[in-house]
Coordinates of C-alpha atoms in Angstrom, one line a residue:
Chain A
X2 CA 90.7 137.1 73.7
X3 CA 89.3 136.7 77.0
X4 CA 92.3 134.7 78.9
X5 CA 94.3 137.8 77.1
X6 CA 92.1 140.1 79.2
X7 CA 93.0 138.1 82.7
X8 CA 96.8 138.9 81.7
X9 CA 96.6 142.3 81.1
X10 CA 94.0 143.0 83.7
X11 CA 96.7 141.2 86.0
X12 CA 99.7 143.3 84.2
X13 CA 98.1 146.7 85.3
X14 CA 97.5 145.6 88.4
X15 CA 101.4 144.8 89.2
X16 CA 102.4 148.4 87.8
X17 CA 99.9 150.4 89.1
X18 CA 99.0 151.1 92.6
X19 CA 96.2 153.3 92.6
X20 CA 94.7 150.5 90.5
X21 CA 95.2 148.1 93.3
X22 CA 93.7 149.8 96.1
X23 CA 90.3 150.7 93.9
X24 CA 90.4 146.8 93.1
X25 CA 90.6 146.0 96.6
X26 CA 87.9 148.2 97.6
X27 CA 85.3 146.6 95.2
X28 CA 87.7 144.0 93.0
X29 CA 84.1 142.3 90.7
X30 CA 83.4 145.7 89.9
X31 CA 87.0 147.4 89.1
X32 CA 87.6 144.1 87.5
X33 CA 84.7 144.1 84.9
X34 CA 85.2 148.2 84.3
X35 CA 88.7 147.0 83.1
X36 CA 87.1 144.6 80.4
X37 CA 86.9 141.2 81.9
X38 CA 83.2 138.8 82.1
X39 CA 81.6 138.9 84.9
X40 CA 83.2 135.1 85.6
X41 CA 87.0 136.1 84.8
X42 CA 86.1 139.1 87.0
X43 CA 84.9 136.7 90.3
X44 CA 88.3 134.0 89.5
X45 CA 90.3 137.4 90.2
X46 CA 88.3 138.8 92.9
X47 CA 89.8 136.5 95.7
X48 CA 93.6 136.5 94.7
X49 CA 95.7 137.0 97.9
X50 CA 96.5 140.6 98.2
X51 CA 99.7 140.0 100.3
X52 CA 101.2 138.2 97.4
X53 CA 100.2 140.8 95.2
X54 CA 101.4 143.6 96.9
X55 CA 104.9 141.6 97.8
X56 CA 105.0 140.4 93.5
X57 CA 104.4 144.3 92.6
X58 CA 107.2 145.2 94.7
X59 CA 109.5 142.9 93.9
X60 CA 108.4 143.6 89.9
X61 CA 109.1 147.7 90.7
X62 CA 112.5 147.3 91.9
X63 CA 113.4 144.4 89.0
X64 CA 111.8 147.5 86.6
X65 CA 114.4 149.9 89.0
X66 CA 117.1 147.8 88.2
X67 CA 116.7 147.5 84.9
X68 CA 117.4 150.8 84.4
X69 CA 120.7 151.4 85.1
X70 CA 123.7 152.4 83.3
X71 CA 125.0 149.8 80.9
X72 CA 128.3 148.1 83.3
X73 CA 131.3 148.4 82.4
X74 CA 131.7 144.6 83.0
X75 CA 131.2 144.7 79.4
X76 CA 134.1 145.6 78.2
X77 CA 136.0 144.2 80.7
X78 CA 135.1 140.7 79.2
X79 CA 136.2 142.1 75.5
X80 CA 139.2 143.0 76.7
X81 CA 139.9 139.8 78.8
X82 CA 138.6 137.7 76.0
X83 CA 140.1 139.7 73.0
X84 CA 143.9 138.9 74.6
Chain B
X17 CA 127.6 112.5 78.6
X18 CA 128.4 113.5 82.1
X19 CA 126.6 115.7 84.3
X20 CA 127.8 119.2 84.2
X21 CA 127.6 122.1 86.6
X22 CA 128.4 125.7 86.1
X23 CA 128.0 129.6 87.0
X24 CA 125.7 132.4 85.5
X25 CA 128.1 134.6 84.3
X26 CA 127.7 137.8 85.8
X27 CA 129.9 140.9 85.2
X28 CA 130.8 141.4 88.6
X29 CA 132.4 137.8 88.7
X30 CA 133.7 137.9 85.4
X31 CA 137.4 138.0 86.5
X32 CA 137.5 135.5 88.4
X33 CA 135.5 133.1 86.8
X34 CA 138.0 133.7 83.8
X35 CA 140.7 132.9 86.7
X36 CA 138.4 129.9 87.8
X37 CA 137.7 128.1 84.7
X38 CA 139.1 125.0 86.0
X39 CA 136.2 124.3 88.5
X40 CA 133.3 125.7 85.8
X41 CA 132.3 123.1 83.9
X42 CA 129.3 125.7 81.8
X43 CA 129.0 129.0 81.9
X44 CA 125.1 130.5 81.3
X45 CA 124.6 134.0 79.8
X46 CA 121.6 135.8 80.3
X47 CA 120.6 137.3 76.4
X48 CA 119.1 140.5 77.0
X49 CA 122.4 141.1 78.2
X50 CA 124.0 141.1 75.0
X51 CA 121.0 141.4 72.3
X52 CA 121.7 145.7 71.5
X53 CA 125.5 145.2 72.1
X54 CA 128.1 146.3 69.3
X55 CA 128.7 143.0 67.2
X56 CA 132.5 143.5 68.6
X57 CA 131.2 142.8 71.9
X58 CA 129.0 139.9 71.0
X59 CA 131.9 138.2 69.3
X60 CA 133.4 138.6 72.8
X61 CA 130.7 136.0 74.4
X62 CA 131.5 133.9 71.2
X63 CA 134.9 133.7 72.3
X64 CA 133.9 133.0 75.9
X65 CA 131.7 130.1 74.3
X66 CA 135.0 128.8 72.6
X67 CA 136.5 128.5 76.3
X68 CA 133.5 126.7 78.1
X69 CA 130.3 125.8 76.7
X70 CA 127.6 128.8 77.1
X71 CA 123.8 128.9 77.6
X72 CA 122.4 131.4 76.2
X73 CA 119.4 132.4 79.3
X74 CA 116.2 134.9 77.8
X75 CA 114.3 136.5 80.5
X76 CA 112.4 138.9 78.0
X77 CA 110.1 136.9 75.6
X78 CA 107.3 136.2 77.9
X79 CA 106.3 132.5 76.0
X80 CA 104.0 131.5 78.9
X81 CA 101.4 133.6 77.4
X82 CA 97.7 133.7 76.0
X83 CA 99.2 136.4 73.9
X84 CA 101.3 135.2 71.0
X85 CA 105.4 136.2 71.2
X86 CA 106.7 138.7 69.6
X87 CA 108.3 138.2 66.3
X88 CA 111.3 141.0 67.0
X89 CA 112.1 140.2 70.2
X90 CA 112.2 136.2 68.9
X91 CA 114.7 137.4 65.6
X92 CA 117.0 138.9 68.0
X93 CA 117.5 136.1 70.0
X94 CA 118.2 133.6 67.0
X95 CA 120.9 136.4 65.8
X96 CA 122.4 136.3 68.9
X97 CA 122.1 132.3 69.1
X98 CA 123.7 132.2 65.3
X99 CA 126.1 134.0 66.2
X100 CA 127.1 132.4 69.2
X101 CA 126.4 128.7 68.9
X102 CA 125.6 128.0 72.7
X103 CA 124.9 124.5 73.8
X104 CA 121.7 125.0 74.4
X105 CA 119.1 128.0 75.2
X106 CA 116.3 128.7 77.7
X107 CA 113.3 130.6 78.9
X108 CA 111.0 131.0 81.3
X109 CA 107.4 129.7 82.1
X110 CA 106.0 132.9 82.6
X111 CA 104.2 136.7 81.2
X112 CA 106.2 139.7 81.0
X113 CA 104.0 141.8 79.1
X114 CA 100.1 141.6 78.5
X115 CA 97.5 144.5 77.4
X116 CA 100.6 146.7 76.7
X117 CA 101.5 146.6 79.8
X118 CA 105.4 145.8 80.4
X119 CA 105.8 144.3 83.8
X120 CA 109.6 144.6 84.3
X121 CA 110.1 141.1 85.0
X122 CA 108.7 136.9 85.1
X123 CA 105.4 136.8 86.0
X124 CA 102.9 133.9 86.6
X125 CA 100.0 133.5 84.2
X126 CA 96.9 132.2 85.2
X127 CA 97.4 128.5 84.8
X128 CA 94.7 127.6 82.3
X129 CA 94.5 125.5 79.1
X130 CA 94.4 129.1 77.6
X131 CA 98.0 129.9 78.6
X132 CA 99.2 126.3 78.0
X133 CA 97.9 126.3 74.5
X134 CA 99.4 129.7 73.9
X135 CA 102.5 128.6 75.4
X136 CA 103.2 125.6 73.2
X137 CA 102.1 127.5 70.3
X138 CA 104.8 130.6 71.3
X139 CA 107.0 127.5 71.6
X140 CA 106.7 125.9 68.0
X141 CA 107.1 129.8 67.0
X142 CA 110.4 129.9 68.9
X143 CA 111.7 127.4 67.7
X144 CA 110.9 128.0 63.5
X145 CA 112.8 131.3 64.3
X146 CA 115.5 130.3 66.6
X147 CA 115.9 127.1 65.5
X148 CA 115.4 125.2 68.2
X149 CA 113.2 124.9 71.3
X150 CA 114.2 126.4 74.7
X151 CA 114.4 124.6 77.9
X152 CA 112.2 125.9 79.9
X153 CA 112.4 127.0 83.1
X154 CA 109.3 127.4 86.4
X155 CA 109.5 130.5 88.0
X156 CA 109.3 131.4 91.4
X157 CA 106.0 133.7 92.6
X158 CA 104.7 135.3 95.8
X159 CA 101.1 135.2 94.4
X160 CA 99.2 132.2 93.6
X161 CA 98.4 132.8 90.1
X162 CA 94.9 133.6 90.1
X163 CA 92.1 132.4 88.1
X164 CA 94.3 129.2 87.5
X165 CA 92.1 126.0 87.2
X166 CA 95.2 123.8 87.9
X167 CA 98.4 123.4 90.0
X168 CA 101.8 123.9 89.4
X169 CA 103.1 120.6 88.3
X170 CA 100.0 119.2 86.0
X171 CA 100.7 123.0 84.2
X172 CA 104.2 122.6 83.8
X173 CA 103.6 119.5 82.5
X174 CA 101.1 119.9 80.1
X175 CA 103.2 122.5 78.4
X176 CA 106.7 120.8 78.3
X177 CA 105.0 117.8 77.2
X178 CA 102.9 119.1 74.5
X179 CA 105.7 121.2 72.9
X180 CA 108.8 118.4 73.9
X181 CA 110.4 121.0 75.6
X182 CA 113.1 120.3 77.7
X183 CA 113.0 121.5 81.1
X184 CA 114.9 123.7 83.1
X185 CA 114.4 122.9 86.9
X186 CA 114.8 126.1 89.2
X187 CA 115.3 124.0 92.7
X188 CA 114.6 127.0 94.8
X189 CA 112.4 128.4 92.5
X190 CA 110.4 125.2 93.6
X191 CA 111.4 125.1 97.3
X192 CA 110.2 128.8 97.4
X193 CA 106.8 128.0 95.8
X194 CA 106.1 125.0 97.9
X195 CA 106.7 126.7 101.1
X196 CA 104.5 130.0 100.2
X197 CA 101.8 127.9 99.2
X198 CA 102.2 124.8 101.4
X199 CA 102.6 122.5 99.8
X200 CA 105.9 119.5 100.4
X201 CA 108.6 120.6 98.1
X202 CA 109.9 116.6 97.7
X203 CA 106.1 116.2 96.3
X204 CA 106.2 119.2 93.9
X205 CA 109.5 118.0 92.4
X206 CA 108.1 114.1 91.8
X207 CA 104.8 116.6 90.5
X208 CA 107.3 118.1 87.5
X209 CA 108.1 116.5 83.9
X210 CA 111.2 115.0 85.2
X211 CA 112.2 113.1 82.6
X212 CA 112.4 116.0 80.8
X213 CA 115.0 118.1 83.2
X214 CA 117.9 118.8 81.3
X215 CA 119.2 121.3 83.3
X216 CA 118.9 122.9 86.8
X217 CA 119.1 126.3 88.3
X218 CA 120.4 126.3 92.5
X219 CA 120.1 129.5 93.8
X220 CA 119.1 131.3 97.7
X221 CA 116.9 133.8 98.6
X222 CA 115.2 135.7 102.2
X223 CA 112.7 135.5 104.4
X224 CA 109.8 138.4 103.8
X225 CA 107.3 138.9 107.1
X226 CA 104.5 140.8 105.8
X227 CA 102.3 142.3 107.8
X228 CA 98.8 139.9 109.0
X229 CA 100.4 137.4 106.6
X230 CA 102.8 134.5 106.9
X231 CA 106.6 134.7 105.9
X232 CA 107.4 134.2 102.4
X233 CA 110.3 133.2 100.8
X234 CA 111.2 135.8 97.8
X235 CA 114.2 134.0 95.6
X236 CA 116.5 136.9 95.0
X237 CA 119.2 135.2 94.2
X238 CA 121.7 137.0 96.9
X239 CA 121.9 134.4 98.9
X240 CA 123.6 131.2 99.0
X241 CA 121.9 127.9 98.1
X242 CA 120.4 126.8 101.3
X243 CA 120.7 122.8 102.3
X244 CA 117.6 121.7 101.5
X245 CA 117.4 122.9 97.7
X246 CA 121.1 120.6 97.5
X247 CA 118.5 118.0 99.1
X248 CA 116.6 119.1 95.9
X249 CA 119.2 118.0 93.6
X250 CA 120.5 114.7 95.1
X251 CA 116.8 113.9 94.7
X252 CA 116.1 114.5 91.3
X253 CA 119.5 112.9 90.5
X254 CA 118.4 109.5 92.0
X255 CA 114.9 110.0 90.2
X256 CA 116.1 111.6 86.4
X257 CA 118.9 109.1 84.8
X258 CA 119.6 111.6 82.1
X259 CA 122.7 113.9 82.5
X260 CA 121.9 117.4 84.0
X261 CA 123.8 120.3 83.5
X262 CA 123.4 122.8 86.9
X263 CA 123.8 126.4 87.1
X264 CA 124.3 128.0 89.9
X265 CA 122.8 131.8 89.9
X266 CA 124.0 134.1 91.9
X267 CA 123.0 138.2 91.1
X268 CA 124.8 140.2 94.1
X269 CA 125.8 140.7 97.5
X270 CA 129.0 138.3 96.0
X271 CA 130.8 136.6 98.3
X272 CA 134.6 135.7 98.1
X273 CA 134.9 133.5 94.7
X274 CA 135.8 130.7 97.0
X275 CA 132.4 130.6 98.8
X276 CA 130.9 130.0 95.0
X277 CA 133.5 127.6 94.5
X278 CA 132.4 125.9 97.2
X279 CA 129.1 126.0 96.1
X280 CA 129.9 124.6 92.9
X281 CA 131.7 121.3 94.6
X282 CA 128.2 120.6 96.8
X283 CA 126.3 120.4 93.7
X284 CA 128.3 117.8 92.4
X285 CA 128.4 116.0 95.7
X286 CA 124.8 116.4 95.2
X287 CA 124.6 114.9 92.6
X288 CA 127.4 112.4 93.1
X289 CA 124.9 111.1 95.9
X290 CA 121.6 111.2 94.2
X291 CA 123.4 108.9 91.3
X292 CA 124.5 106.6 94.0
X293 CA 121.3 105.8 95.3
X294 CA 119.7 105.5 91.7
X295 CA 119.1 103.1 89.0
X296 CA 121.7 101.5 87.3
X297 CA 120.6 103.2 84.5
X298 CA 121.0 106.6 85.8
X299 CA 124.5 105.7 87.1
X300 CA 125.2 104.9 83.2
X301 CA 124.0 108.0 82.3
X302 CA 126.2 109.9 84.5

């Protein structure tokens, strides 16, 4: 349960951005509010916030991406297959 | 067997791989792609499959996980594998999802004998329903996982070895990592399960310059495959004897179909060279 914690503690911080800046203000503390031991909280308090902030980008515009229209590629291979 | 290389197949290149066939050796299919489609349009993939061998590629199941995988998402995939009898299939070594929490893409778990033990146990799982295991492939990440109590390779290692995975070896996904987090990409690949690599991803990626930080390199696979992730592969050819089947990736930004051609003949050069300068063995093999 507890190594489950760490992901999802980690998973909220790569969608949500308002919960990254309150972690970087005071990361032990937003860290245990969210559920995690004191020691899980101090492993997470020193990850590199550069890397963070470059992963949750790159995660938003994957998420962006994600949702666009179905292509119409698709089809295209049907029809290029189906003859 | 021979070594094989090959494309992902992506819409926008679907034409002229179909025109190309002769210099495509594999083709790999990312799942999600296909999972909700019309059965029409799946048996469309099965007759690509009956043209070149296909590898069926999940990016959604999250396996390198604490949490266990889930059984719906793991049921699709073995319809879609019945149905479409690829050569082999794959995942990734990494967390999509966690605490409800959908990420949107591969993300690196802490690397602890938490997430290896539910990572071989999502494995054995996998494989009961899809009926057989994935290869399974490193990801690339800008953030040292944190929390982790190990590197990169012993991780890898302990999980591909425990569930007798095969591997799939991203080579830029590996020259990216090494160069964020300094470390000698030639000693992160000797660092992997390589007896285990049955196949290979080559793909390119950009230069990010954040701000009071170093450059990193992000693998966005709009690139072309730079020199040294080639040097990658003549490498691992020399040091795995057993025959590899490479894919390159490619996502956008396409360049004319000859420039992946191209692409596709310095891979086997590649690996041409790094079976040159191996065991006789590994000749043999390829």
């Amino acid at each position: 349960m507890s190594a489950q914690s760490v992901e999802g503690f980690l998973a909220r911080l790569y969608i949500d951005r308002a919960l990254r800046d309150r972690f970087f203000d005071d990361p032990v503390a937003v860290a245990t509010q969210a559920g995690l031991d004191r020691g899980e909280a101090e492993a997470v308090a020193n990850l590199d916030r550069v890397g963070l902030e470059l992963a949750a980008d790159s995660y938003e515009r994957k998420r962006s991406a994600h949702q666009r229209p179905r292509p119409a590629w698709v089809r295209l291979l049907h029809r290029l297959t189906s003859t | 067997m021979s070594d094989r290389v090959g494309l992902g197949w992506r819409g926008e290149l679907s034409a002229s791989i179909l025109d190309r066939l002769d210099a495509i050796d594999v083709l790999e299919v990312i799942a999600e792609d296909w999972l909700h489609t019309p059965r029409a349009e799946q048996r469309a993939l099965r007759s690509l499959a009956a043209e070149r061998p296909v590898i069926l590629h999940g990016v959604a199941l999250g396996l390198a996980s604490s949490l266990p995988a889930e059984g719906r998402r793991l049921d699709r995939m073995a319809r879609l594998v019945n149905l479409v009898r690829p050569l082999a299939w794959s995942e990734h070594l990494a967390f999509v999802r966690a605490g409800g929490v959908e990420i949107g893409h591969l993300a690196a778990p802490p690397r602890t004998w938490a997430t290896i033990d539910g990572a071989v146990a999502n494995l054995r799982r996998a494989a009961a329903v899809v009926g057989g295991l994935p290869a399974m492939e490193n990801i690339a990440t800008l953030i040292d996982p944190p929390a982790s109590s190990m590197g990169e390779g012993e991780w890898t290692c302990a999980i591909v070895r425990a569930s007798d995975s095969p591997m799939l070896l991203d080579l830029h996904n590996l020259y990216a990592n090494a160069l964020n987090f300094d470390v000698d990409p030639q000693g992160l690949l000797c660092a992997m399960p390589l007896e285990k690599v049955s196949m290979v991803h080559l793909s390119g990626g950009r230069w990010l310059y954040p701000r009071d930080a170093g450059p990193r390199l992000l693998d966005d696979h709009l690139h072309d495959v730079p020199d040294p992730v080639f040097g990658l592969l003549e490498a691992l050819a020399a040091k795995a004897p057993q025959p590899l089947t490479v894919i390159i990736e490619r996502d956008g930004d396409y360049p004319e179909f000859a420039v992946i051609v191209r692409q596709l003949e310095r891979a086997r050069e590649a690996l041409t060279a790094g079976r040159s300068r191996s065991s006789p063995a590994a000749r043999q093999a390829a």
